[in-house]
PDB file of C-alpha atoms in Angstrom:
ATOM      1  CA  SER A 170     -11.748  10.434   3.611  1.00 76.00           C
ATOM      2  CA  ALA A 171      -9.765   9.269   6.612  1.00 84.00           C
ATOM      3  CA  VAL A 172      -6.543  10.622   8.013  1.00 91.00           C
ATOM      4  CA  ILE A 173      -4.231   8.061   9.578  1.00 95.00           C
ATOM      5  CA  SER A 174      -1.531   9.021  12.043  1.00 95.00           C
ATOM      6  CA  GLN A 175       1.233   6.585  12.775  1.00 97.00           C
ATOM      7  CA  LYS A 176       3.912   6.875  15.386  1.00 96.00           C
ATOM      8  CA  PRO A 177       6.750   6.693  15.703  1.00 96.00           C
ATOM      9  CA  SER A 178       7.641   7.752  12.178  1.00 95.00           C
ATOM     10  CA  ARG A 179      11.026   6.114  12.555  1.00 96.00           C
ATOM     11  CA  ASP A 180      13.128   4.364  15.145  1.00 97.00           C
ATOM     12  CA  ILE A 181      16.452   2.647  15.552  1.00 97.00           C
ATOM     13  CA  CYS A 182      16.273  -0.311  17.907  1.00 97.00           C
ATOM     14  CA  GLN A 183      18.645  -2.828  19.413  1.00 97.00           C
ATOM     15  CA  ARG A 184      18.236  -6.450  18.421  1.00 97.00           C
ATOM     16  CA  GLY A 185      16.253  -8.487  20.918  1.00 97.00           C
ATOM     17  CA  THR A 186      14.044  -5.592  21.941  1.00 98.00           C
ATOM     18  CA  SER A 187      10.443  -4.876  20.950  1.00 98.00           C
ATOM     19  CA  LEU A 188       8.789  -1.842  19.392  1.00 98.00           C
ATOM     20  CA  THR A 189       5.102  -0.949  19.419  1.00 98.00           C
ATOM     21  CA  ILE A 190       3.751   1.122  16.551  1.00 98.00           C
ATOM     22  CA  GLN A 191       0.536   3.044  17.005  1.00 98.00           C
ATOM     23  CA  CYS A 192      -2.064   3.809  14.352  1.00 98.00           C
ATOM     24  CA  GLN A 193      -4.814   6.345  14.958  1.00 97.00           C
ATOM     25  CA  VAL A 194      -7.606   7.028  12.448  1.00 95.00           C
ATOM     26  CA  ASP A 195      -9.572  10.274  12.643  1.00 94.00           C
ATOM     27  CA  SER A 196     -12.892   8.463  12.067  1.00 91.00           C
ATOM     28  CA  GLN A 197     -14.374   5.065  12.792  1.00 90.00           C
ATOM     29  CA  VAL A 198     -13.427   2.488  10.178  1.00 90.00           C
ATOM     30  CA  THR A 199     -14.541  -1.057   9.613  1.00 89.00           C
ATOM     31  CA  MET A 200     -11.249  -2.531   8.560  1.00 90.00           C
ATOM     32  CA  MET A 201      -7.660  -1.924   9.639  1.00 94.00           C
ATOM     33  CA  PHE A 202      -4.554  -3.626   8.319  1.00 96.00           C
ATOM     34  CA  TRP A 203      -0.830  -3.758   8.921  1.00 98.00           C
ATOM     35  CA  TYR A 204       1.667  -4.046   6.080  1.00 97.00           C
ATOM     36  CA  ARG A 205       5.414  -4.402   5.789  1.00 97.00           C
ATOM     37  CA  GLN A 206       7.390  -2.807   2.986  1.00 93.00           C
ATOM     38  CA  GLN A 207      10.994  -3.854   2.648  1.00 90.00           C
ATOM     39  CA  PRO A 208      13.450  -1.589   0.828  1.00 83.00           C
ATOM     40  CA  GLY A 209      12.628  -1.338  -2.858  1.00 80.00           C
ATOM     41  CA  GLN A 210       9.735  -3.747  -2.504  1.00 85.00           C
ATOM     42  CA  SER A 211       5.983  -3.383  -2.562  1.00 86.00           C
ATOM     43  CA  LEU A 212       3.660  -3.916   0.370  1.00 92.00           C
ATOM     44  CA  THR A 213       3.131  -7.267   2.054  1.00 94.00           C
ATOM     45  CA  LEU A 214       0.107  -7.776   4.274  1.00 95.00           C
ATOM     46  CA  ILE A 215       1.012  -8.850   7.797  1.00 97.00           C
ATOM     47  CA  ALA A 216      -2.457  -9.113   9.285  1.00 97.00           C
ATOM     48  CA  THR A 217      -5.960  -7.758   9.511  1.00 95.00           C
ATOM     49  CA  ALA A 218      -6.607  -6.083  12.851  1.00 96.00           C
ATOM     50  CA  ASN A 219     -10.007  -7.178  14.139  1.00 90.00           C
ATOM     51  CA  GLN A 220     -11.829  -5.020  16.639  1.00 90.00           C
ATOM     52  CA  GLY A 221     -12.391  -6.890  19.867  1.00 85.00           C
ATOM     53  CA  SER A 222     -10.842 -10.153  18.731  1.00 87.00           C
ATOM     54  CA  GLU A 223      -7.544 -11.680  17.649  1.00 91.00           C
ATOM     55  CA  ALA A 224      -5.966 -10.424  14.446  1.00 95.00           C
ATOM     56  CA  THR A 225      -6.007 -12.533  11.301  1.00 95.00           C
ATOM     57  CA  TYR A 226      -2.433 -13.217  10.187  1.00 97.00           C
ATOM     58  CA  GLU A 227      -1.159 -13.915   6.696  1.00 95.00           C
ATOM     59  CA  SER A 228       1.051 -16.836   5.881  1.00 94.00           C
ATOM     60  CA  GLY A 229       4.533 -16.295   7.232  1.00 95.00           C
ATOM     61  CA  PHE A 230       3.484 -13.973  10.059  1.00 97.00           C
ATOM     62  CA  VAL A 231       2.655 -15.131  13.575  1.00 96.00           C
ATOM     63  CA  ILE A 232       1.105 -13.548  16.600  1.00 97.00           C
ATOM     64  CA  ASP A 233       4.093 -14.166  18.870  1.00 97.00           C
ATOM     65  CA  LYS A 234       6.307 -12.106  16.582  1.00 98.00           C
ATOM     66  CA  PHE A 235       3.776  -9.454  15.572  1.00 98.00           C
ATOM     67  CA  PRO A 236       1.132  -9.079  18.286  1.00 97.00           C
ATOM     68  CA  ILE A 237      -1.639  -6.703  17.238  1.00 97.00           C
ATOM     69  CA  SER A 238      -4.288  -4.939  19.249  1.00 96.00           C
ATOM     70  CA  ARG A 239      -7.424  -3.171  18.107  1.00 96.00           C
ATOM     71  CA  PRO A 240      -9.425  -2.015  21.105  1.00 94.00           C
ATOM     72  CA  ASN A 241     -11.857   0.153  19.127  1.00 94.00           C
ATOM     73  CA  LEU A 242     -12.800   1.292  15.622  1.00 93.00           C
ATOM     74  CA  THR A 243     -10.183   4.053  15.398  1.00 95.00           C
ATOM     75  CA  PHE A 244      -7.012   2.661  16.947  1.00 96.00           C
ATOM     76  CA  SER A 245      -4.619  -0.237  16.496  1.00 97.00           C
ATOM     77  CA  THR A 246      -1.097  -1.174  17.515  1.00 98.00           C
ATOM     78  CA  LEU A 247       1.477  -3.488  15.999  1.00 98.00           C
ATOM     79  CA  THR A 248       4.370  -4.769  18.086  1.00 98.00           C
ATOM     80  CA  VAL A 249       7.514  -6.115  16.472  1.00 98.00           C
ATOM     81  CA  SER A 250       8.906  -8.494  19.074  1.00 98.00           C
ATOM     82  CA  ASN A 251      12.409  -9.785  19.726  1.00 97.00           C
ATOM     83  CA  MET A 252      13.701  -7.803  16.786  1.00 97.00           C
ATOM     84  CA  SER A 253      16.523  -8.845  14.504  1.00 97.00           C
ATOM     85  CA  PRO A 254      18.143  -6.902  11.649  1.00 96.00           C
ATOM     86  CA  GLU A 255      15.868  -8.788   9.230  1.00 95.00           C
ATOM     87  CA  ASP A 256      12.926  -6.882  10.725  1.00 97.00           C
ATOM     88  CA  SER A 257      14.337  -3.619   9.418  1.00 96.00           C
ATOM     89  CA  SER A 258      11.586  -2.352   7.165  1.00 96.00           C
ATOM     90  CA  ILE A 259       8.779   0.158   6.793  1.00 95.00           C
ATOM     91  CA  TYR A 260       5.579  -0.785   8.589  1.00 97.00           C
ATOM     92  CA  LEU A 261       2.348   0.742   7.333  1.00 97.00           C
ATOM     93  CA  CYS A 262      -1.108   0.938   8.810  1.00 97.00           C
ATOM     94  CA  SER A 263      -4.112   1.007   6.475  1.00 96.00           C
ATOM     95  CA  ALA A 264      -7.826   1.500   6.958  1.00 94.00           C
ATOM     96  CA  ARG A 265     -10.983   1.313   4.878  1.00 88.00           C
ATOM     97  CA  GLN A 266     -14.697   1.245   5.413  1.00 82.00           C
ATOM     98  CA  GLY A 267     -15.635  -1.645   3.166  1.00 70.00           C
ATOM     99  CA  THR A 268     -14.353  -4.045   0.590  1.00 61.00           C
ATOM    100  CA  SER A 269     -14.628  -1.749  -2.422  1.00 58.00           C
ATOM    101  CA  THR A 270     -14.123   1.622  -0.844  1.00 72.00           C
ATOM    102  CA  GLU A 271     -11.102   3.833  -0.629  1.00 81.00           C
ATOM    103  CA  ALA A 272      -8.130   2.477   1.314  1.00 89.00           C
ATOM    104  CA  PHE A 273      -6.041   4.950   3.262  1.00 93.00           C
ATOM    105  CA  PHE A 274      -2.507   4.504   4.517  1.00 95.00           C
ATOM    106  CA  GLY A 275      -0.499   6.005   7.291  1.00 95.00           C
ATOM    107  CA  GLN A 276       2.840   7.588   6.537  1.00 94.00           C
ATOM    108  CA  GLY A 277       4.672   4.518   7.730  1.00 95.00           C
ATOM    109  CA  THR A 278       7.177   3.709  10.462  1.00 97.00           C
ATOM    110  CA  ARG A 279      10.732   3.210   9.285  1.00 95.00           C
ATOM    111  CA  LEU A 280      12.350   0.670  11.589  1.00 96.00           C
ATOM    112  CA  THR A 281      16.058  -0.032  11.675  1.00 96.00           C
ATOM    113  CA  VAL A 282      17.324  -2.837  13.890  1.00 97.00           C
ATOM    114  CA  VAL A 283      21.004  -2.784  14.790  1.00 96.00           C
TER     115      VAL A 283
ATOM    116  CA  LYS B 205      -1.755 -17.666  -8.369  1.00 80.00           C
ATOM    117  CA  ASN B 206      -2.945 -14.069  -8.112  1.00 84.00           C
ATOM    118  CA  GLN B 207      -0.216 -11.758  -9.326  1.00 90.00           C
ATOM    119  CA  VAL B 208       0.242  -8.160 -10.404  1.00 95.00           C
ATOM    120  CA  GLU B 209       3.143  -7.176 -12.622  1.00 95.00           C
ATOM    121  CA  GLN B 210       4.231  -3.667 -13.495  1.00 96.00           C
ATOM    122  CA  SER B 211       6.500  -2.222 -16.111  1.00 96.00           C
ATOM    123  CA  PRO B 212       8.846  -0.571 -16.412  1.00 97.00           C
ATOM    124  CA  GLN B 213      10.539  -1.152 -13.078  1.00 95.00           C
ATOM    125  CA  SER B 214      11.880   2.380 -13.216  1.00 96.00           C
ATOM    126  CA  LEU B 215      11.568   5.331 -15.544  1.00 97.00           C
ATOM    127  CA  ILE B 216      13.336   8.662 -15.934  1.00 98.00           C
ATOM    128  CA  ILE B 217      11.708  11.476 -17.881  1.00 98.00           C
ATOM    129  CA  LEU B 218      12.168  15.203 -18.281  1.00 98.00           C
ATOM    130  CA  GLU B 219       9.801  17.669 -16.702  1.00 98.00           C
ATOM    131  CA  GLY B 220       6.878  18.476 -18.984  1.00 97.00           C
ATOM    132  CA  LYS B 221       6.945  15.156 -20.812  1.00 98.00           C
ATOM    133  CA  ASN B 222       4.212  12.534 -20.738  1.00 98.00           C
ATOM    134  CA  CYS B 223       4.655   8.928 -19.688  1.00 98.00           C
ATOM    135  CA  THR B 224       2.657   5.734 -19.418  1.00 98.00           C
ATOM    136  CA  LEU B 225       3.050   3.030 -16.788  1.00 98.00           C
ATOM    137  CA  GLN B 226       1.762  -0.497 -17.325  1.00 98.00           C
ATOM    138  CA  CYS B 227       0.092  -3.036 -15.059  1.00 98.00           C
ATOM    139  CA  ASN B 228      -0.813  -6.639 -15.931  1.00 97.00           C
ATOM    140  CA  TYR B 229      -2.654  -8.888 -13.536  1.00 96.00           C
ATOM    141  CA  THR B 230      -3.817 -12.456 -13.189  1.00 94.00           C
ATOM    142  CA  VAL B 231      -6.091 -11.819 -10.208  1.00 89.00           C
ATOM    143  CA  SER B 232      -9.354 -13.694 -10.437  1.00 87.00           C
ATOM    144  CA  PRO B 233     -12.132 -13.102  -9.744  1.00 88.00           C
ATOM    145  CA  PHE B 234     -11.600  -9.410 -10.303  1.00 88.00           C
ATOM    146  CA  SER B 235     -13.190  -6.777  -8.092  1.00 87.00           C
ATOM    147  CA  ASN B 236     -11.396  -3.500  -8.705  1.00 90.00           C
ATOM    148  CA  LEU B 237      -8.048  -2.003  -9.667  1.00 94.00           C
ATOM    149  CA  ARG B 238      -6.359   0.898  -7.940  1.00 94.00           C
ATOM    150  CA  TRP B 239      -3.375   3.050  -8.696  1.00 97.00           C
ATOM    151  CA  TYR B 240      -1.454   4.550  -5.802  1.00 96.00           C
ATOM    152  CA  LYS B 241       1.322   7.119  -5.653  1.00 97.00           C
ATOM    153  CA  GLN B 242       3.916   6.649  -2.949  1.00 95.00           C
ATOM    154  CA  ASP B 243       6.369   9.436  -2.275  1.00 94.00           C
ATOM    155  CA  THR B 244       9.650   8.455  -0.649  1.00 90.00           C
ATOM    156  CA  GLY B 245       9.177   8.041   3.077  1.00 86.00           C
ATOM    157  CA  ARG B 246       5.404   8.355   2.870  1.00 90.00           C
ATOM    158  CA  GLY B 247       2.448   5.998   2.700  1.00 92.00           C
ATOM    159  CA  PRO B 248       0.639   5.303  -0.582  1.00 94.00           C
ATOM    160  CA  VAL B 249      -2.006   7.781  -1.682  1.00 94.00           C
ATOM    161  CA  SER B 250      -4.856   6.733  -3.949  1.00 93.00           C
ATOM    162  CA  LEU B 251      -5.023   8.129  -7.470  1.00 96.00           C
ATOM    163  CA  THR B 252      -7.863   6.110  -9.017  1.00 94.00           C
ATOM    164  CA  ILE B 253     -10.138   3.150  -8.382  1.00 91.00           C
ATOM    165  CA  MET B 254     -11.756   1.312 -11.301  1.00 92.00           C
ATOM    166  CA  THR B 255     -14.298  -1.457 -11.323  1.00 89.00           C
ATOM    167  CA  PHE B 256     -14.927  -4.020 -14.042  1.00 85.00           C
ATOM    168  CA  SER B 257     -17.275  -1.765 -15.998  1.00 89.00           C
ATOM    169  CA  GLU B 258     -14.990   1.279 -16.081  1.00 91.00           C
ATOM    170  CA  ASN B 259     -12.311   1.555 -18.724  1.00 92.00           C
ATOM    171  CA  THR B 260     -11.051   5.084 -18.130  1.00 96.00           C
ATOM    172  CA  LYS B 261     -10.788   7.290 -15.099  1.00 96.00           C
ATOM    173  CA  SER B 262      -8.978  10.582 -14.678  1.00 96.00           C
ATOM    174  CA  ASN B 263      -7.642  12.464 -11.699  1.00 95.00           C
ATOM    175  CA  GLY B 264      -6.115  15.711 -12.858  1.00 96.00           C
ATOM    176  CA  ARG B 265      -3.053  14.936 -14.941  1.00 97.00           C
ATOM    177  CA  TYR B 266      -3.383  11.231 -14.169  1.00 98.00           C
ATOM    178  CA  THR B 267      -5.502   9.037 -16.443  1.00 98.00           C
ATOM    179  CA  ALA B 268      -5.926   5.335 -15.780  1.00 98.00           C
ATOM    180  CA  THR B 269      -7.282   2.830 -18.265  1.00 97.00           C
ATOM    181  CA  LEU B 270      -8.510  -0.685 -17.692  1.00 97.00           C
ATOM    182  CA  ASP B 271      -9.016  -3.526 -20.154  1.00 95.00           C
ATOM    183  CA  ALA B 272     -10.645  -6.272 -18.131  1.00 91.00           C
ATOM    184  CA  ASP B 273     -10.570  -8.659 -21.087  1.00 92.00           C
ATOM    185  CA  THR B 274      -6.796  -8.589 -21.439  1.00 95.00           C
ATOM    186  CA  LYS B 275      -6.299  -7.887 -17.716  1.00 95.00           C
ATOM    187  CA  GLN B 276      -4.214  -4.837 -18.355  1.00 97.00           C
ATOM    188  CA  SER B 277      -4.208  -1.329 -16.975  1.00 98.00           C
ATOM    189  CA  SER B 278      -2.163   1.745 -17.678  1.00 98.00           C
ATOM    190  CA  LEU B 279      -1.533   5.009 -15.887  1.00 98.00           C
ATOM    191  CA  HIS B 280      -0.804   7.963 -18.112  1.00 98.00           C
ATOM    192  CA  ILE B 281       0.790  11.061 -16.643  1.00 98.00           C
ATOM    193  CA  THR B 282       0.490  14.235 -18.673  1.00 98.00           C
ATOM    194  CA  ALA B 283       2.844  17.196 -18.535  1.00 98.00           C
ATOM    195  CA  SER B 284       4.946  15.690 -15.774  1.00 97.00           C
ATOM    196  CA  GLN B 285       6.115  17.778 -12.847  1.00 97.00           C
ATOM    197  CA  LEU B 286       9.036  17.319 -10.488  1.00 97.00           C
ATOM    198  CA  SER B 287       6.546  16.399  -7.766  1.00 97.00           C
ATOM    199  CA  ASP B 288       5.452  13.393  -9.812  1.00 98.00           C
ATOM    200  CA  SER B 289       8.715  11.688  -8.823  1.00 98.00           C
ATOM    201  CA  ALA B 290       7.494   8.744  -6.765  1.00 97.00           C
ATOM    202  CA  SER B 291       6.665   5.065  -6.910  1.00 96.00           C
ATOM    203  CA  TYR B 292       3.398   4.162  -8.599  1.00 97.00           C
ATOM    204  CA  ILE B 293       1.764   1.006  -7.359  1.00 97.00           C
ATOM    205  CA  CYS B 294      -0.970  -0.974  -9.089  1.00 97.00           C
ATOM    206  CA  VAL B 295      -3.248  -2.865  -6.687  1.00 95.00           C
ATOM    207  CA  VAL B 296      -5.913  -5.371  -7.705  1.00 94.00           C
ATOM    208  CA  SER B 297      -8.645  -6.600  -5.405  1.00 90.00           C
ATOM    209  CA  ASP B 298      -9.965 -10.112  -5.776  1.00 83.00           C
ATOM    210  CA  GLY B 299     -13.305 -11.679  -5.013  1.00 76.00           C
ATOM    211  CA  TYR B 300     -15.450  -9.309  -3.057  1.00 72.00           C
ATOM    212  CA  GLY B 301     -12.638  -6.771  -2.807  1.00 69.00           C
ATOM    213  CA  GLN B 302     -11.432  -8.111   0.492  1.00 74.00           C
ATOM    214  CA  ASN B 303      -7.888  -8.990  -0.557  1.00 84.00           C
ATOM    215  CA  PHE B 304      -5.435  -6.570  -2.139  1.00 90.00           C
ATOM    216  CA  VAL B 305      -2.726  -7.880  -4.439  1.00 91.00           C
ATOM    217  CA  PHE B 306       0.051  -5.319  -4.769  1.00 93.00           C
ATOM    218  CA  GLY B 307       2.274  -4.858  -7.765  1.00 94.00           C
ATOM    219  CA  PRO B 308       5.991  -4.189  -7.253  1.00 93.00           C
ATOM    220  CA  GLY B 309       5.626  -0.569  -8.343  1.00 95.00           C
ATOM    221  CA  THR B 310       7.267   1.621 -10.971  1.00 97.00           C
ATOM    222  CA  ARG B 311       9.784   4.125  -9.720  1.00 96.00           C
ATOM    223  CA  LEU B 312       9.372   7.381 -11.699  1.00 98.00           C
ATOM    224  CA  SER B 313      11.959  10.128 -11.631  1.00 98.00           C
ATOM    225  CA  VAL B 314      11.149  13.461 -13.234  1.00 98.00           C
ATOM    226  CA  LEU B 315      14.206  15.574 -13.945  1.00 97.00           C
ATOM    227  CA  PRO B 316      14.326  19.332 -14.575  1.00 96.00           C
TER     228      PRO B 316
END
């Protein structure tokens, strides 16, 4: 199994600012992902974080708004840029070794933009 | 369009009772189906993973079933406990298991 640590666990930010969320896995993993979960909703995939190359974004999400880094096989960051109240949500990091193996999630970062 | 639907949207039961949550999907081709438990303010935690050839899998008081022909799954919780209060999310992987399609979840509340 893999243990995923995310930080911060929560933050309240002013509109127009940016927040970087960190995701640390306790072992090397092949795949890392970032999700958004809006209140009362299920998870929506933002992007796949690719080690050593640009992230792969899902429809509706762009790199300028959600830049992602993945410098190695255990660490990734997601930045929420130029925030607006609509960005208030829970952001979750996920990791797995392969396509059919267990997927692990961090505890999430609860972001409130005021 | 690949979709996962869950019912009921929410459920309230008394401690000690059993309950069954439903998941229907239209994901194709099918790779595997997972049930996750998500406590409030926490990330999802896996309960079961089932492939096409598996029709039942248990994890303690949780038993998941899968009917790949009708594209339905259920999660049965036996002798519910207060700590079972959470959202239960059905997730289906398509193709080679690369893409996860998340259901909206069922919010379960177990009352004393």
